[in-house]
CSV table of C-alpha atoms in Angstrom, one decimal:
chain,number,residue,atom,x,y,z
A,1,GLN,CA,0.3,0.2,0.0
A,2,THR,CA,2.0,3.1,-1.2
A,3,ALA,CA,1.4,6.1,0.4
A,4,PRO,CA,-0.3,8.4,-2.0
A,5,SER,CA,1.8,11.9,-1.8
A,6,ALA,CA,-0.5,14.4,-3.7
A,7,PRO,CA,-3.3,14.8,-1.8
A,8,PRO,CA,-6.5,14.0,-3.5
A,9,THR,CA,-8.4,16.2,-6.2
A,10,ARG,CA,-11.5,16.2,-3.9
A,11,LEU,CA,-10.2,16.8,-0.4
A,12,GLY,CA,-10.8,20.3,-0.4
A,13,LEU,CA,-14.8,19.2,0.0
A,14,CYS,CA,-13.4,16.6,3.2
A,15,ALA,CA,-11.0,19.5,4.9
A,16,ALA,CA,-13.9,22.4,5.1
A,17,CYS,CA,-15.2,20.1,7.7
A,18,HIS,CA,-12.1,17.2,8.6
A,19,GLY,CA,-9.0,19.7,7.7
A,20,PRO,CA,-7.2,19.0,5.5
A,21,SER,CA,-5.0,16.0,7.6
A,22,GLY,CA,-8.0,15.3,9.4
A,23,HIS,CA,-7.7,17.0,12.4
A,24,ALA,CA,-11.7,18.2,13.2
A,25,SER,CA,-11.5,22.2,14.0
A,26,MET,CA,-15.7,21.6,13.8
A,27,PRO,CA,-17.6,20.5,16.7
A,28,GLY,CA,-18.8,17.0,16.6
A,29,VAL,CA,-16.9,16.4,13.4
A,30,PRO,CA,-14.7,13.3,13.8
A,31,ASN,CA,-10.9,13.6,13.9
A,32,LEU,CA,-10.2,11.1,10.5
A,33,ALA,CA,-6.3,11.2,10.5
A,34,GLY,CA,-4.4,7.6,10.8
A,35,GLN,CA,-8.4,6.1,11.4
A,36,LYS,CA,-8.7,2.5,10.3
A,37,LEU,CA,-9.3,2.1,6.4
A,38,ASP,CA,-11.7,0.1,6.2
A,39,TYR,CA,-13.3,1.1,9.2
A,40,LEU,CA,-12.9,4.2,6.7
A,41,ARG,CA,-14.5,3.0,3.8
A,42,HIS,CA,-17.8,1.7,6.4
A,43,ALA,CA,-18.7,4.6,7.3
A,44,LEU,CA,-18.7,6.5,3.8
A,45,ARG,CA,-20.0,3.1,2.3
A,46,GLN,CA,-23.1,3.8,5.1
A,47,TYR,CA,-23.1,8.2,4.8
A,48,ARG,CA,-24.0,6.8,1.3
A,49,ASP,CA,-26.9,4.6,1.5
A,50,GLY,CA,-28.8,6.9,4.2
A,51,ARG,CA,-27.7,4.3,7.2
A,52,ARG,CA,-26.1,6.7,8.6
A,53,ASP,CA,-28.8,9.6,7.9
A,54,VAL,CA,-26.3,12.7,8.6
A,55,PRO,CA,-27.9,14.9,5.3
A,56,VAL,CA,-24.4,17.1,5.1
A,57,MET,CA,-22.7,13.6,4.6
A,58,ARG,CA,-24.8,12.2,1.5
A,59,THR,CA,-24.8,15.7,-0.1
A,60,ALA,CA,-20.1,15.2,0.3
A,61,ILE,CA,-20.7,12.0,-1.0
A,62,GLY,CA,-23.4,12.1,-3.6
A,63,PRO,CA,-21.2,13.0,-6.2
A,64,LEU,CA,-17.9,11.4,-6.2
A,65,SER,CA,-17.0,8.7,-7.6
A,66,GLU,CA,-15.9,5.3,-5.6
A,67,ALA,CA,-12.8,5.5,-6.8
A,68,GLU,CA,-12.7,8.8,-5.4
A,69,LEU,CA,-14.0,8.5,-2.2
A,70,ASP,CA,-11.5,5.2,-1.7
A,71,ALA,CA,-8.7,8.0,-2.7
A,72,LEU,CA,-10.1,9.9,0.3
A,73,ALA,CA,-10.3,7.0,2.6
A,74,ARG,CA,-6.9,6.4,2.1
A,75,TRP,CA,-5.9,9.8,2.5
A,76,TYR,CA,-7.3,10.6,5.9
A,77,SER,CA,-6.2,7.0,6.7
A,78,MET,CA,-2.8,8.1,6.6
A,79,GLN,CA,-2.2,10.9,7.7
A,80,SER,CA,-0.5,10.8,11.7
A,81,PRO,CA,-3.0,11.7,14.6
A,82,GLN,CA,-2.1,15.1,16.7
A,83,PRO,CA,-2.8,13.9,20.2
A,84,GLN,CA,-5.5,16.0,21.9
A,85,ASP,CA,-5.4,19.5,22.5
A,86,HIS,CA,-6.8,19.3,26.1
A,87,SER,CA,-6.3,22.9,27.4
B,1,GLN,CA,-11.8,18.4,32.0
B,2,THR,CA,-8.9,16.9,34.2
B,3,ALA,CA,-8.1,13.4,32.9
B,4,PRO,CA,-9.4,10.6,33.8
B,5,SER,CA,-6.4,8.6,35.3
B,6,ALA,CA,-7.4,5.7,36.6
B,7,PRO,CA,-9.9,3.2,33.4
B,8,PRO,CA,-13.4,3.6,34.0
B,9,THR,CA,-14.4,0.0,35.5
B,10,ARG,CA,-16.6,-1.2,32.5
B,11,LEU,CA,-13.1,-0.5,29.8
B,12,GLY,CA,-12.5,-4.4,29.9
B,13,LEU,CA,-16.0,-4.2,27.7
B,14,CYS,CA,-15.1,-2.0,24.8
B,15,ALA,CA,-10.5,-2.8,25.2
B,16,ALA,CA,-12.2,-6.5,23.2
B,17,CYS,CA,-11.9,-4.5,19.6
B,18,HIS,CA,-11.1,-1.4,20.5
B,19,GLY,CA,-8.0,-2.0,22.7
B,20,PRO,CA,-7.3,-0.6,26.4
B,21,SER,CA,-6.2,2.6,24.5
B,22,GLY,CA,-8.2,2.7,22.0
B,23,HIS,CA,-5.7,1.1,18.7
B,24,ALA,CA,-8.4,-1.0,17.5
B,25,SER,CA,-6.6,-4.2,16.1
B,26,MET,CA,-9.3,-6.0,14.9
B,27,PRO,CA,-10.6,-5.6,11.5
B,28,GLY,CA,-13.6,-3.2,10.6
B,29,VAL,CA,-12.4,-1.5,14.8
B,30,PRO,CA,-12.4,2.1,14.8
B,31,ASN,CA,-9.2,3.3,16.7
B,32,LEU,CA,-11.2,5.9,19.8
B,33,ALA,CA,-7.8,7.1,21.0
B,34,GLY,CA,-8.2,11.1,20.3
B,35,GLN,CA,-11.7,10.6,19.4
B,36,LYS,CA,-13.3,13.7,19.4
B,37,LEU,CA,-15.2,13.9,22.6
B,38,ASP,CA,-18.8,15.4,21.7
B,39,TYR,CA,-18.5,12.7,18.4
B,40,LEU,CA,-17.8,9.8,20.2
B,41,ARG,CA,-21.1,10.6,22.9
B,42,HIS,CA,-22.7,10.8,19.4
B,43,ALA,CA,-21.9,8.1,18.1
B,44,LEU,CA,-22.6,5.7,21.2
B,45,ARG,CA,-26.1,7.5,21.8
B,46,GLN,CA,-26.7,6.2,18.1
B,47,TYR,CA,-25.5,2.8,18.8
B,48,ARG,CA,-27.6,2.8,21.7
B,49,ASP,CA,-31.1,3.9,20.1
B,50,GLY,CA,-30.4,1.7,16.7
B,51,ARG,CA,-30.0,4.5,14.7
B,52,ARG,CA,-26.3,2.9,13.9
B,53,ASP,CA,-27.7,-1.0,13.7
B,54,VAL,CA,-24.6,-2.6,15.0
B,55,PRO,CA,-26.4,-5.4,17.2
B,56,VAL,CA,-22.0,-6.1,18.6
B,57,MET,CA,-22.1,-2.2,19.8
B,58,ARG,CA,-25.8,-2.4,21.1
B,59,THR,CA,-25.6,-5.9,23.4
B,60,ALA,CA,-21.7,-4.4,24.7
B,61,ILE,CA,-23.4,-0.3,25.7
B,62,GLY,CA,-26.6,-2.3,26.8
B,63,PRO,CA,-26.6,-2.9,30.3
B,64,LEU,CA,-24.2,0.3,30.7
B,65,SER,CA,-25.3,3.9,32.9
B,66,GLU,CA,-24.4,7.4,31.2
B,67,ALA,CA,-21.9,7.9,33.7
B,68,GLU,CA,-20.3,4.6,32.7
B,69,LEU,CA,-20.8,5.4,28.8
B,70,ASP,CA,-19.9,9.0,29.1
B,71,ALA,CA,-16.7,8.0,32.2
B,72,LEU,CA,-15.6,5.7,28.3
B,73,ALA,CA,-15.6,8.1,26.0
B,74,ARG,CA,-13.9,10.3,28.1
B,75,TRP,CA,-11.0,8.1,29.2
B,76,TYR,CA,-10.7,7.2,24.7
B,77,SER,CA,-10.5,10.2,23.8
B,78,MET,CA,-7.5,11.4,26.6
B,79,GLN,CA,-5.1,8.6,25.0
B,80,SER,CA,-3.3,9.7,22.9
B,81,PRO,CA,-3.8,8.6,19.0
B,82,GLN,CA,-0.8,6.3,17.5
B,83,PRO,CA,0.2,6.7,13.7
B,84,GLN,CA,-0.8,4.5,11.3
B,85,ASP,CA,1.2,1.3,11.0
B,86,HIS,CA,1.6,0.9,6.9
B,87,SER,CA,3.8,-2.2,7.1
């Protein structure tokens, strides 16, 4: 599994809430950095088919192809997570 | 928000799949270390009320009190995440 060096083209769509490297800045939004790839794929499928009924995610994912989704999942799973800031 | 030093009493229940410090060892199971506390609370509520229809989570969470659930969410959000092992 070679690390994708360049960010996926659609990264901006996700980065708006999850941050470009998966450190979420918005309340209620999960960190994605270093998350398990198969879990990210699972969650994305559930957002896409509505089993996870989160309109903003369904809208964001709607126009993406399977390949684009997978590249985004791989990107975030490769990012190094940050210890929580507990200030 | 003081860091809970001692692990929550029910940690073993979660650690079976998520690991004691939130580094999941089983496929399909998400890492929890350093995840956003409000997101963990959101996800737990959804597992409990079935909006996230995952039987193993519903079973695991069933007997827990709100306080126990919250202590577990706080515990995992306080753990420092590990960079992915991409070997």
